[in-house]
Amino acid sequence: MSRSIKIAVSGKGGVGKTTLSSLLCYLYARDGQRVLAVDADPDANLGTALGFPREILAQLTPISAERKLIKERTGAEPGTIGAIYSLNPRVEDIPDTYVADYRGIKLLRMGSVTQGGSGCACPESTLLKSLLDHIVMERNEIVIVDMEAGLEHLGRGTARGVDAFIVVVEPGRRSIETAQSVVKLARDLGVQKVLAVANKVHPGQLAVLEQEINFLPLLGYFPYDPLVVEADFYGKNLFDLSASFVREAEKIKEKIDLLLRS
């Protein structure tokens, strides 16, 4: 039976949120669920973490760069500020059309708005926010959103529709401070379930890290492992390369599913 679960994953750049997102995508796809992986981080590499072949990724343009689509749906040229355009563009067909499909996972790249500021009132920003609203609020499937720490695309209504918001944290002051900021933003937007996953944890660090992030329920952790760097270098996915990482991800997924049933 098809399920509808919406999970957003955030954290400081480089902490491993894309790794977690990719593992969750594969686990839900293995269950026979329809999975939509949304790359909402401007440093887009979710497709690589999922192991999508380069030739497939080369054909997948970020939505923010689809100039013809933006003009068609909003009525204004991309990059224009102050122009009259639609605030409710049609987006329902985009998650089925502007995606790549590989091993039962659909990948959609949101892209970023580079003109006029990250929060600009411009056609690209309007289309991206409307698209994410639709994906979170209307789609009947598993949605894993790989976010940036700033939550650029996440509006108040969308945030309330997210079932679980996971912050990935690594041992380090900057990562913990970013987690604190992300948690505040998420809660200000009305997200109910904000959770943590620790990554790159060396033996002996877990107890200290748990104390540092005691403001969040901890779902689980991944150890520091050079295999992750190797996987990234060769464009492979950890789901195929590391049985130990898959086992830890399975435990995290089980806790997510249990929390969402409660």
XYZ file of C-alpha atoms in Angstrom:
262
model
C 0.000 0.000 0.000
C 1.315 3.433 -0.950
C 2.182 5.685 1.993
C 2.443 9.438 2.240
C 5.370 10.570 4.399
C 7.196 13.862 4.001
C 10.670 14.139 5.561
C 12.956 17.178 5.370
C 16.665 16.761 6.139
C 18.866 19.728 7.012
C 22.153 20.677 8.686
C 25.436 22.467 8.077
C 27.060 21.845 4.720
C 29.160 18.692 4.706
C 27.624 17.040 7.781
C 26.120 14.172 5.782
C 22.500 15.169 5.309
C 22.647 14.082 1.671
C 24.030 10.696 2.739
C 21.119 10.220 5.137
C 18.608 11.401 2.532
C 19.906 8.919 -0.032
C 19.812 5.981 2.398
C 16.229 6.768 3.442
C 15.203 6.984 -0.218
C 16.578 3.520 -0.928
C 15.036 1.988 2.201
C 11.557 3.278 1.393
C 11.941 2.259 -2.260
C 12.988 -1.229 -1.092
C 9.684 -1.384 0.794
C 7.887 -0.945 -2.513
C 6.929 2.673 -1.834
C 6.785 5.441 -4.417
C 9.714 7.722 -3.549
C 10.358 11.286 -4.684
C 13.808 12.629 -3.766
C 13.849 16.437 -3.798
C 17.226 18.147 -3.965
C 16.516 21.588 -2.460
C 20.138 22.364 -1.597
C 21.877 24.799 -3.998
C 24.961 22.578 -3.709
C 23.008 19.877 -5.501
C 24.552 16.417 -5.135
C 21.692 14.195 -3.995
C 21.628 12.516 -7.403
C 25.295 11.592 -7.077
C 24.752 10.257 -3.548
C 21.909 8.133 -4.908
C 24.268 6.732 -7.549
C 22.338 8.094 -10.534
C 24.440 7.578 -13.690
C 26.142 10.751 -14.916
C 24.362 10.637 -18.253
C 20.984 10.727 -16.484
C 21.993 13.603 -14.202
C 23.372 15.544 -17.163
C 19.882 15.647 -18.655
C 18.200 16.864 -15.460
C 17.968 20.656 -15.274
C 17.157 22.342 -11.936
C 13.672 23.848 -11.932
C 15.102 27.294 -11.152
C 17.036 27.132 -14.447
C 14.014 26.120 -16.553
C 13.482 29.640 -17.909
C 10.798 28.677 -20.398
C 8.831 26.815 -17.737
C 9.095 29.706 -15.271
C 7.820 32.230 -17.802
C 5.045 29.905 -18.962
C 3.762 29.241 -15.430
C 4.263 32.655 -13.817
C 3.836 34.961 -16.805
C 7.106 36.781 -16.172
C 10.695 36.485 -17.333
C 13.040 34.816 -14.827
C 15.236 37.298 -12.994
C 12.730 40.138 -13.089
C 11.881 41.886 -9.844
C 8.754 43.988 -9.433
C 7.051 42.547 -12.517
C 3.454 41.385 -12.435
C 3.267 37.582 -12.321
C 1.122 34.767 -11.003
C 1.482 34.017 -7.290
C -0.202 30.636 -7.740
C 1.479 29.053 -10.766
C 0.408 25.614 -11.975
C 2.920 23.057 -10.674
C 0.984 19.779 -10.387
C 2.654 18.152 -13.394
C 6.250 19.121 -12.554
C 7.061 16.261 -10.093
C 6.115 13.732 -12.784
C 7.660 15.505 -15.773
C 10.848 17.287 -14.721
C 12.416 14.336 -12.915
C 14.893 11.539 -13.487
C 14.009 7.981 -12.488
C 16.527 5.384 -11.321
C 15.980 2.163 -9.366
C 12.487 3.157 -8.304
C 13.472 6.635 -7.076
C 12.407 9.835 -8.817
C 14.793 12.772 -8.437
C 13.768 16.416 -8.757
C 16.300 19.240 -8.561
C 14.873 22.500 -7.243
C 17.929 24.683 -7.800
C 18.429 28.087 -6.206
C 17.445 31.675 -6.848
C 20.666 33.591 -7.454
C 19.265 36.961 -8.524
C 17.675 39.462 -6.223
C 18.560 37.698 -2.972
C 17.643 34.330 -1.538
C 14.261 35.496 -0.319
C 13.416 37.638 -3.319
C 9.892 38.137 -4.581
C 10.633 36.978 -8.116
C 9.104 34.451 -10.523
C 11.681 31.727 -9.798
C 11.198 31.951 -6.048
C 7.422 31.906 -6.384
C 7.489 28.816 -8.596
C 9.876 26.935 -6.285
C 7.831 27.697 -3.177
C 4.577 26.735 -4.911
C 6.173 23.530 -6.141
C 7.419 22.505 -2.697
C 4.020 23.404 -1.203
C 2.374 21.037 -3.673
C 4.904 18.242 -3.133
C 4.566 18.343 0.657
C 0.850 19.047 0.942
C -0.666 17.183 -2.006
C 1.524 14.304 -3.221
C 0.653 10.788 -2.061
C 4.122 9.259 -1.846
C 7.287 9.178 0.228
C 9.047 12.531 -0.156
C 12.592 13.063 1.102
C 13.712 16.695 0.833
C 17.452 17.385 1.080
C 17.351 20.964 2.402
C 19.951 23.629 2.899
C 20.467 24.923 6.431
C 18.696 28.198 5.640
C 15.378 26.499 4.754
C 15.142 28.800 1.733
C 12.203 27.068 0.051
C 10.273 26.191 3.210
C 7.288 28.453 3.897
C 5.071 28.294 6.985
C 2.342 26.216 5.354
C 4.820 23.787 3.837
C 6.685 23.374 7.124
C 3.502 22.368 8.917
C 2.930 19.685 6.316
C 6.322 18.056 6.918
C 5.925 14.894 9.013
C 9.508 14.816 10.314
C 12.276 17.388 10.188
C 15.694 15.795 10.709
C 18.794 17.809 11.554
C 22.091 16.025 10.862
C 24.838 16.951 13.326
C 28.526 16.076 13.423
C 30.906 16.498 16.382
C 31.920 20.139 16.154
C 30.826 23.517 17.495
C 29.779 24.988 14.130
C 27.590 21.991 13.330
C 25.888 22.178 16.725
C 25.334 25.935 16.403
C 23.848 25.422 12.939
C 21.565 22.745 14.385
C 20.361 25.184 17.041
C 19.564 27.778 14.362
C 17.804 25.237 12.153
C 15.707 23.983 15.067
C 14.597 27.532 15.899
C 13.671 28.226 12.274
C 11.766 24.947 11.967
C 9.833 25.469 15.187
C 9.082 29.085 14.298
C 7.540 27.730 11.085
C 5.369 25.299 13.021
C 7.162 21.985 12.455
C 5.968 19.543 15.124
C 8.591 16.765 14.999
C 12.197 18.033 14.901
C 14.709 15.205 15.335
C 18.467 14.643 15.104
C 20.857 12.156 13.523
C 24.554 12.246 14.426
C 27.163 11.556 11.762
C 30.966 11.129 11.540
C 31.076 10.062 15.179
C 34.369 8.622 16.458
C 34.366 6.130 19.348
C 33.983 7.985 22.617
C 32.360 11.068 21.098
C 28.732 9.956 21.180
C 28.059 10.598 24.889
C 29.478 14.125 24.670
C 27.577 14.859 21.460
C 24.327 13.628 23.013
C 24.838 16.135 25.828
C 25.527 18.949 23.353
C 22.346 18.272 21.357
C 20.091 17.404 24.266
C 17.568 19.891 22.868
C 16.705 17.287 20.196
C 15.601 13.630 20.264
C 18.435 11.554 18.734
C 17.272 8.955 16.194
C 20.666 7.308 15.730
C 24.181 7.869 14.515
C 26.676 6.918 11.824
C 30.372 6.380 12.613
C 33.178 8.197 10.867
C 34.119 6.025 7.894
C 36.512 6.794 4.978
C 34.209 4.664 2.811
C 31.850 7.647 2.623
C 34.581 9.760 1.029
C 35.365 6.933 -1.377
C 31.718 6.590 -2.351
C 31.501 10.323 -3.028
C 34.696 10.299 -5.105
C 33.495 7.484 -7.364
C 29.850 8.589 -7.497
C 28.643 5.409 -5.804
C 25.867 5.080 -3.249
C 26.370 3.824 0.287
C 23.282 1.656 0.089
C 25.234 -0.705 -2.170
C 28.650 -0.217 -0.587
C 28.122 -0.388 3.159
C 25.946 -2.950 4.920
C 26.783 -1.335 8.278
C 25.511 2.071 7.173
C 22.349 0.449 5.821
C 21.758 -1.271 9.176
C 22.084 2.046 11.026
C 19.785 3.729 8.500
C 17.247 0.932 8.990
C 17.204 1.629 12.744
C 16.683 5.336 12.063
C 13.865 4.627 9.610
C 12.167 2.290 12.112
C 12.223 5.040 14.729
C 10.821 7.563 12.238
C 7.987 5.223 11.277
C 7.236 4.508 14.941
C 7.148 8.213 15.811
C 4.875 8.989 12.882
C 2.440 6.261 13.925
C 2.207 7.626 17.462
